[in-house]
Coordinates of C-alpha atoms in Angstrom, one line a residue:
X8 CA 38.6 6.7 24.7
X9 CA 38.4 5.3 21.2
X10 CA 36.6 2.1 20.3
X11 CA 37.0 0.3 16.9
X12 CA 34.0 -1.0 15.0
X13 CA 33.3 -2.3 11.6
X14 CA 30.1 -0.2 11.3
X15 CA 28.6 2.6 13.4
X16 CA 24.9 2.9 12.9
X17 CA 23.4 6.3 13.9
X18 CA 19.7 6.1 14.5
X19 CA 17.6 3.1 15.5
X20 CA 14.4 3.7 13.6
X21 CA 13.2 1.9 10.5
X22 CA 16.3 3.0 8.5
X23 CA 19.1 2.5 11.0
X24 CA 17.6 -0.2 13.1
X25 CA 16.8 -2.3 10.0
X26 CA 20.5 -2.7 9.2
X27 CA 21.8 -3.9 12.7
X28 CA 20.8 -7.5 12.6
X29 CA 22.0 -8.3 9.1
X30 CA 25.3 -6.5 9.8
X31 CA 25.8 -8.6 12.9
X32 CA 24.9 -11.8 11.0
X33 CA 27.6 -10.9 8.5
X34 CA 30.1 -11.1 11.4
X35 CA 30.7 -7.4 11.8
X36 CA 31.2 -5.5 15.0
X37 CA 28.4 -2.9 15.2
X38 CA 27.8 0.1 17.4
X39 CA 24.3 1.6 17.5
X40 CA 23.9 5.2 18.6
X41 CA 20.5 6.7 19.5
X42 CA 19.7 10.2 20.8
X43 CA 15.9 10.2 21.2
X44 CA 14.8 6.7 22.2
X45 CA 15.6 3.3 20.8
X46 CA 13.1 2.2 18.1
X47 CA 12.9 5.6 16.4
X48 CA 10.1 8.0 15.6
X49 CA 7.6 5.6 14.2
X50 CA 6.8 3.5 17.3
X51 CA 7.7 6.2 19.9
X52 CA 6.2 9.5 18.7
X53 CA 5.0 8.9 15.2
X54 CA 3.0 6.4 13.2
X55 CA 2.1 3.9 16.0
X56 CA 0.9 6.2 18.8
X57 CA -0.8 8.5 16.3
X58 CA -2.7 5.5 14.8
X59 CA -3.9 4.5 18.3
X60 CA -5.6 7.9 18.5
X61 CA -6.8 8.0 14.9
X62 CA -8.4 4.5 15.1
X63 CA -10.3 5.5 18.2
X64 CA -11.6 8.6 16.5
X65 CA -12.6 6.6 13.4
X66 CA -14.6 4.3 15.7
X67 CA -16.3 7.3 17.3
X68 CA -17.1 8.9 14.0
X69 CA -18.4 5.6 12.6
X70 CA -20.8 5.3 15.5
X71 CA -22.1 8.8 15.0
X72 CA -22.5 8.3 11.3
X73 CA -24.6 5.1 12.1
X74 CA -27.1 7.0 14.1
X75 CA -30.5 6.0 12.8
X76 CA -29.1 2.9 11.1
X77 CA -29.8 0.7 14.2
X78 CA -27.5 2.4 16.7
X79 CA -28.3 5.0 19.3
X80 CA -26.3 6.8 21.9
X81 CA -23.2 9.0 21.6
X82 CA -20.0 7.7 23.1
X83 CA -17.5 10.2 24.3
X84 CA -13.7 10.3 24.6
X85 CA -12.1 10.0 28.0
X86 CA -8.8 11.5 27.0
X87 CA -6.6 10.4 30.0
X88 CA -7.8 6.8 29.4
X89 CA -6.9 7.1 25.7
X90 CA -3.4 8.4 26.6
X91 CA -2.9 5.5 29.0
X92 CA -4.0 3.0 26.3
X93 CA -1.6 4.7 23.8
X94 CA 1.2 4.5 26.4
X95 CA 0.8 0.7 26.6
X96 CA 2.2 0.6 23.0
X97 CA 4.8 3.3 23.4
X98 CA 6.4 3.1 26.9
X99 CA 7.9 -0.5 26.5
X100 CA 9.6 0.2 23.2
X101 CA 12.7 2.0 24.2
X102 CA 13.9 -0.5 26.7
X103 CA 12.8 -3.6 24.8
X104 CA 14.4 -2.4 21.5
X105 CA 17.7 -1.6 23.2
X106 CA 17.7 -5.0 24.9
X107 CA 16.9 -6.7 21.6
X108 CA 19.9 -5.2 19.8
X109 CA 22.2 -5.8 22.7
X110 CA 21.0 -9.4 22.8
X111 CA 22.1 -9.8 19.2
X112 CA 25.5 -8.5 20.0
X113 CA 25.4 -4.8 19.1
X114 CA 27.0 -2.3 21.4
X115 CA 24.5 0.5 22.1
X116 CA 25.2 4.2 23.0
X117 CA 22.6 6.7 24.1
X118 CA 23.4 10.4 23.4
X119 CA 24.0 12.9 20.7
X120 CA 26.3 11.8 18.0
X121 CA 28.7 14.0 16.0
X122 CA 31.5 13.5 13.6
X123 CA 35.0 14.0 15.0
X124 CA 36.6 12.8 11.7
X125 CA 35.4 11.3 8.4
X126 CA 35.6 7.8 10.0
X127 CA 34.8 8.7 13.6
X128 CA 31.8 9.5 15.7
X129 CA 31.9 11.1 19.1
X130 CA 29.2 10.3 21.7
X131 CA 29.3 11.0 25.5
X132 CA 33.0 11.5 25.5
X133 CA 33.9 8.4 23.6
X134 CA 35.1 8.1 20.0
X135 CA 33.7 5.3 17.8
X136 CA 35.9 4.7 14.8
X137 CA 34.6 2.6 11.9
X138 CA 35.3 1.6 8.4
X139 CA 31.6 2.3 7.5
X140 CA 29.0 4.6 9.0
X141 CA 25.3 4.2 8.5
X142 CA 23.7 7.7 9.0
X143 CA 20.0 7.4 9.7
X144 CA 19.0 9.8 12.6
X145 CA 15.5 10.5 11.1
X146 CA 13.7 13.8 11.2
X147 CA 12.5 16.3 13.8
X148 CA 9.6 18.8 13.8
X149 CA 10.3 22.0 11.9
X150 CA 10.0 25.1 14.2
X151 CA 7.9 28.0 13.0
X152 CA 10.7 30.5 13.0
X153 CA 8.7 33.4 14.5
X154 CA 8.8 35.3 17.8
X155 CA 7.1 33.4 20.6
X156 CA 7.3 30.0 19.0
X157 CA 8.4 28.5 22.3
X158 CA 4.8 29.0 23.5
X159 CA 3.7 26.3 21.0
X160 CA 4.3 22.6 21.2
X161 CA 5.1 20.1 18.5
X162 CA 3.5 16.7 17.5
X163 CA 5.5 15.0 20.3
X164 CA 3.8 17.3 22.8
X165 CA 0.3 16.6 21.4
X166 CA 0.9 12.9 21.8
X167 CA 1.8 13.5 25.5
X168 CA -1.2 15.8 26.5
X169 CA -2.4 14.5 29.8
X170 CA -5.7 16.4 29.4
X171 CA -7.2 17.6 26.2
X172 CA -7.5 21.4 26.2
X173 CA -10.8 23.0 25.6
X174 CA -9.4 25.0 22.7
X175 CA -6.6 24.2 20.3
X176 CA -4.9 25.9 17.3
X177 CA -3.0 23.7 14.9
X178 CA -0.5 25.6 12.7
X179 CA 0.1 23.9 9.4
X180 CA -1.6 22.3 6.5
X181 CA 0.2 19.0 6.1
X182 CA -0.6 15.4 7.1
X183 CA 0.1 15.7 10.8
X184 CA -1.8 19.0 11.0
X185 CA -5.0 17.6 9.6
X186 CA -4.8 14.3 11.4
X187 CA -4.3 15.9 14.8
X188 CA -7.0 18.6 14.1
X189 CA -9.5 15.8 13.5
X190 CA -8.4 13.8 16.5
X191 CA -8.8 16.8 18.8
X192 CA -12.2 17.9 17.3
X193 CA -13.7 14.5 17.5
X194 CA -12.5 14.3 21.1
X195 CA -14.4 17.4 21.9
X196 CA -12.0 20.3 21.6
X197 CA -12.7 23.6 19.8
X198 CA -10.1 23.4 17.0
X199 CA -8.8 26.0 14.5
X200 CA -6.5 25.0 11.6
X201 CA -4.3 28.0 10.6
X202 CA -2.2 27.5 7.5
X203 CA 0.0 30.1 5.7
X204 CA -0.8 28.8 2.2
X205 CA -3.9 28.8 0.0
X206 CA -4.1 25.0 -0.1
X207 CA -3.3 22.0 2.2
X208 CA -1.6 18.7 1.5
X209 CA 0.5 19.7 -1.5
X210 CA 1.7 16.2 -2.1
X211 CA -1.9 15.0 -2.6
X212 CA -4.5 15.7 -5.3
X213 CA -5.8 19.3 -4.9
X214 CA -9.5 18.5 -5.6
X215 CA -9.6 15.6 -3.1
X216 CA -7.7 17.6 -0.5
X217 CA -10.3 20.3 -0.7
X218 CA -13.0 17.7 -0.1
X219 CA -11.2 16.5 2.9
X220 CA -11.2 20.0 4.2
X221 CA -15.0 20.0 3.9
X222 CA -15.0 16.9 6.0
X223 CA -12.9 18.7 8.6
X224 CA -15.3 21.6 8.6
X225 CA -18.2 19.2 9.1
X226 CA -16.4 18.1 12.3
X227 CA -16.5 21.7 13.5
X228 CA -12.9 22.6 12.7
X229 CA -12.4 26.2 11.7
X230 CA -10.1 26.4 8.7
X231 CA -8.1 29.5 8.0
X232 CA -6.0 29.4 4.8
X233 CA -3.7 32.0 3.4
X234 CA -3.0 33.0 7.0
X235 CA 0.8 33.2 7.7
X236 CA 1.7 33.5 11.4
X237 CA 4.0 36.4 12.4
X238 CA 4.1 36.0 16.2
X239 CA 2.8 34.1 19.3
X240 CA 2.1 35.8 22.6
X241 CA 0.9 34.8 26.0
X242 CA -2.4 36.3 27.2
X243 CA -3.2 35.0 30.7
X244 CA -4.1 31.3 30.4
X245 CA -4.4 31.6 26.6
X246 CA -1.9 31.8 23.7
X247 CA -2.5 34.4 21.0
X248 CA -1.5 33.7 17.4
X249 CA -1.0 36.9 15.4
X250 CA -1.4 36.4 11.7
X251 CA 0.3 38.3 8.9
X252 CA -2.8 38.4 6.9
X253 CA -4.1 41.7 5.5
X254 CA -6.9 41.9 8.2
X255 CA -4.4 41.2 11.0
X256 CA -6.5 38.4 12.5
X257 CA -5.6 37.2 16.0
X258 CA -6.6 33.8 17.3
X259 CA -6.6 32.5 20.9
X260 CA -6.5 29.1 22.4
X261 CA -5.4 27.2 25.4
X262 CA -2.9 25.2 23.4
X263 CA -1.1 25.7 20.1
X264 CA 0.7 23.0 18.2
X265 CA 3.2 23.6 15.4
X266 CA 2.8 21.1 12.6
X267 CA 4.5 22.8 9.7
X268 CA 6.6 19.9 8.6
X269 CA 9.7 17.9 9.5
X270 CA 13.4 18.4 8.8
X271 CA 16.4 16.0 8.9
X272 CA 17.7 15.6 12.4
X273 CA 21.2 16.6 11.6
X274 CA 21.7 19.6 13.8
X275 CA 24.8 19.4 16.0
X276 CA 26.3 16.4 14.1
X277 CA 29.2 18.4 12.7
X278 CA 28.8 16.9 9.2
X279 CA 31.6 19.2 8.0
X280 CA 34.1 17.4 10.2
X281 CA 32.8 14.1 8.7
X282 CA 33.2 15.5 5.2
X283 CA 29.5 14.7 4.6
X284 CA 27.8 16.9 2.1
X285 CA 24.2 17.9 3.0
X286 CA 21.5 20.4 2.3
X287 CA 18.1 21.5 3.7
X288 CA 16.5 18.1 2.6
X289 CA 19.3 16.0 4.2
X290 CA 22.5 14.1 3.4
X291 CA 23.3 14.3 -0.3
X292 CA 23.5 10.7 -1.5
X293 CA 24.0 8.9 -4.9
X294 CA 21.8 6.3 -6.3
X295 CA 23.3 3.7 -4.0
X296 CA 22.4 5.7 -0.8
X297 CA 26.1 6.5 -0.4
X298 CA 27.3 10.0 0.6
X299 CA 28.6 11.8 -2.5
X300 CA 31.5 13.3 -0.5
X301 CA 32.5 10.6 2.0
X302 CA 32.4 7.0 0.6
X303 CA 32.5 5.6 4.1
X304 CA 29.0 7.0 4.8
X305 CA 25.7 5.6 3.7
X306 CA 22.4 7.3 4.6
X307 CA 18.8 6.3 4.4
X308 CA 15.4 7.4 5.6
X309 CA 14.3 10.9 6.6
X310 CA 17.8 12.2 7.0
X311 CA 18.8 11.5 3.4
X312 CA 17.9 13.9 0.6
X313 CA 15.6 11.5 -1.1
X314 CA 12.0 11.9 -2.3
X315 CA 9.8 10.5 0.5
X316 CA 9.7 10.8 4.3
X317 CA 7.8 7.6 4.9
X318 CA 8.5 4.6 7.1
X319 CA 8.3 2.0 4.4
X320 CA 10.6 4.0 2.2
X321 CA 13.1 4.3 5.0
X322 CA 13.2 0.5 5.2
X323 CA 13.5 0.3 1.4
X324 CA 16.5 2.6 1.4
X325 CA 18.1 1.0 4.4
X326 CA 17.9 -2.4 2.6
X327 CA 19.6 -0.8 -0.4
X328 CA 22.3 0.9 1.7
X329 CA 22.9 -2.3 3.7
X330 CA 23.4 -4.4 0.5
X331 CA 25.8 -1.9 -0.9
X332 CA 27.7 -1.4 2.3
X333 CA 28.3 -5.2 2.5
X334 CA 28.8 -6.1 -1.1
X335 CA 29.8 -2.9 -3.0
X336 CA 27.6 -0.5 -4.9
X337 CA 25.3 -2.8 -6.9
X338 CA 21.7 -2.0 -5.8
X339 CA 19.5 1.0 -6.2
X340 CA 16.1 1.5 -4.6
X341 CA 13.0 1.0 -6.7
X342 CA 10.6 3.8 -5.6
X343 CA 7.9 3.0 -8.2
X344 CA 4.4 3.1 -6.8
X345 CA 5.1 4.4 -3.3
X346 CA 1.6 5.1 -1.7
X347 CA 0.9 7.8 0.9
X348 CA -2.0 8.3 3.2
X349 CA -3.6 10.9 5.4
X350 CA -5.2 9.0 8.2
X351 CA -8.2 11.3 8.6
X352 CA -11.9 10.5 8.5
X353 CA -12.3 9.7 5.7
X354 CA -8.7 8.8 4.8
X355 CA -7.1 10.3 1.7
X356 CA -4.5 8.3 -0.2
X357 CA -2.5 8.7 -3.3
X358 CA 0.2 7.0 -5.4
X359 CA 2.1 8.0 -8.5
X360 CA 1.7 11.2 -10.5
X361 CA -0.9 13.9 -10.0
X362 CA -3.1 15.3 -12.8
X363 CA -1.1 18.6 -12.7
X364 CA 2.2 16.8 -13.0
X365 CA 1.1 14.8 -16.1
X366 CA -0.2 18.0 -17.7
X367 CA 3.2 19.8 -17.1
X368 CA 5.1 16.7 -18.5
X369 CA 2.8 16.5 -21.5
X370 CA 1.9 12.8 -20.9
X371 CA -1.3 11.8 -22.6
X372 CA -3.7 10.2 -20.1
X373 CA -7.3 9.4 -19.3
X374 CA -8.6 10.9 -16.0
X375 CA -11.4 8.9 -14.4
X376 CA -13.1 11.0 -11.7
X377 CA -16.1 10.3 -9.7
X378 CA -17.8 10.8 -6.3
X379 CA -18.6 7.8 -4.1
X380 CA -21.8 8.9 -2.3
X381 CA -24.1 6.6 -4.3
X382 CA -21.9 3.5 -3.7
X383 CA -23.7 1.1 -1.3
X384 CA -20.3 0.6 0.3
X385 CA -20.4 4.2 1.4
X386 CA -24.1 4.9 1.8
X387 CA -24.8 2.1 4.1
X388 CA -22.1 3.5 6.4
X389 CA -23.7 6.9 6.4
X390 CA -20.6 8.4 4.8
X391 CA -20.9 11.8 3.1
X392 CA -17.5 12.5 1.7
X393 CA -15.7 10.5 -0.9
X394 CA -14.2 10.7 -4.4
X395 CA -11.6 9.1 -6.6
X396 CA -9.3 10.1 -9.5
X397 CA -7.5 7.5 -11.6
X398 CA -4.9 8.5 -14.2
X399 CA -4.2 6.0 -17.0
X400 CA -1.7 6.4 -19.8
X401 CA -3.3 6.6 -23.2
X402 CA -2.4 3.8 -25.5
X403 CA -0.8 1.5 -22.9
X404 CA -3.4 1.4 -20.1
X405 CA -0.6 1.8 -17.6
X406 CA -1.6 3.2 -14.2
X407 CA 0.2 6.6 -13.8
X408 CA -1.5 7.8 -10.7
X409 CA -4.4 7.1 -8.3
X410 CA -6.0 9.3 -5.7
X411 CA -8.8 8.2 -3.4
X412 CA -10.8 9.9 -0.6
X413 CA -13.1 7.6 1.3
X414 CA -13.6 4.6 3.5
X415 CA -10.6 2.2 3.4
X416 CA -8.8 4.4 0.9
X417 CA -5.6 3.6 2.9
X418 CA -6.1 -0.1 1.9
X419 CA -7.4 0.3 -1.6
X420 CA -4.4 2.5 -2.5
X421 CA -2.2 -0.5 -1.8
X422 CA -3.9 -2.4 -4.6
X423 CA -3.3 0.4 -7.1
X424 CA 0.3 0.8 -5.9
X425 CA 0.8 -2.9 -6.5
X426 CA -0.6 -2.5 -10.0
X427 CA 1.9 0.4 -10.7
X428 CA 4.9 -1.4 -9.3
X429 CA 4.2 -4.7 -11.1
X430 CA 3.0 -3.2 -14.4
X431 CA -0.6 -4.4 -14.0
X432 CA -2.7 -2.4 -16.6
X433 CA -6.1 -0.8 -16.1
X434 CA -7.5 -3.5 -18.4
X435 CA -6.1 -6.2 -16.1
X436 CA -7.6 -4.5 -13.1
X437 CA -10.9 -4.2 -14.8
X438 CA -11.0 -7.9 -15.6
X439 CA -10.1 -8.9 -12.0
X440 CA -12.6 -10.8 -10.0
X441 CA -12.8 -9.2 -6.6
X442 CA -14.5 -10.5 -3.4
X443 CA -17.8 -8.8 -3.0
X444 CA -18.9 -6.7 -1.1
X445 CA -15.5 -5.2 -0.3
X446 CA -13.8 -1.9 -0.8
X447 CA -11.4 -3.6 -3.2
X448 CA -14.4 -4.4 -5.4
X449 CA -15.0 -0.6 -5.8
X450 CA -12.2 -0.6 -8.3
X451 CA -14.8 -2.1 -10.6
X452 CA -16.9 1.1 -10.2
X453 CA -13.9 3.4 -10.7
X454 CA -12.8 1.7 -13.9
X455 CA -16.3 1.2 -15.3
X456 CA -16.0 4.1 -17.7
X457 CA -12.6 3.3 -18.9
X458 CA -12.1 2.6 -22.6
X459 CA -8.5 2.1 -23.9

């Protein structure tokens, strides 16, 4: 059975889902295909459910840090109740999102999609033929690739734990690994973080990342770096993680979670039949988010081979692809000043270039670095860990990069991202009158030593 559409959208997350309504409003007949749950990764098994857990742990940590500041008592986490609270946000999404798009006039299909021809998608025995295809299936967790990996779960499994295990091993050193390690540790589990490399969070500032690891250790997390995993084995009720380190260390825990990154969810899509060029980082696209090999196909978000795997960037790229799909290739995405955050306690955030990148590129710059322990904004909260690094171009005062570890870093970084995106100089920021006392005001402290 073949059905004819103007556009087939594959993936209903922030990239694919973002395009459906405008396409329908343009008078086009649209099919929306989803394989994992309508709404996509972010609301179902990513940003939103994770943030429910993270915010609860922030609250718990803040209460503990305020002991002796007028508060007493030590609250505890009731994990099943926390999971039920998280599910209040997650469970309604799939049905309500699908109903929303169908109410707009889209025809929805649930199942794995694959190309049967350059202009056709097969799903559940049906063929959807279209003039244009929006390819945005997102990403999936990367498996370890070692014997016994089936004994370990992924981030999806962590978010569905009915009970928190007494002991937990998190494999990886990226954003998800550190966030989940802190959540589990604050909730009362014995946690080990085992990472194959010598440093964590490679997309973030190295010095501040190391300080965040110190905060993890203060929470009782055992951190093992330069410890690649060669095998997982079952030992009674426990799972053994055998390392490939020189000392042959073996770790044991009731639960093991793989958090070694995410890869484009393109497996089984038969992109060759669709004449869609791709690589390990996703669909190869030009500056217009269009496939370089099949002009019918546009791709955005985590499945496209573009620089960031972030929800706001997926929406940005989707908007670009949508415009070009409707009007011809006119628009390119502006990725200037894209901030990233690790939602740990304290959060770590960054935007723009790192110090190492500027040195490699030979760009002259001022580096303003400092610790935040003596700020009243931190000391009155009982916070121990915090620092910043601002990178400013010599001669122009242009913000090249900013990296912050500390309270509300995830919000302050937005101010610096705005400055980078809109060309607001360090001098302009220094002259800004901020509300006081706020964390935004701390930009005054960061820039205090800056001289053009």
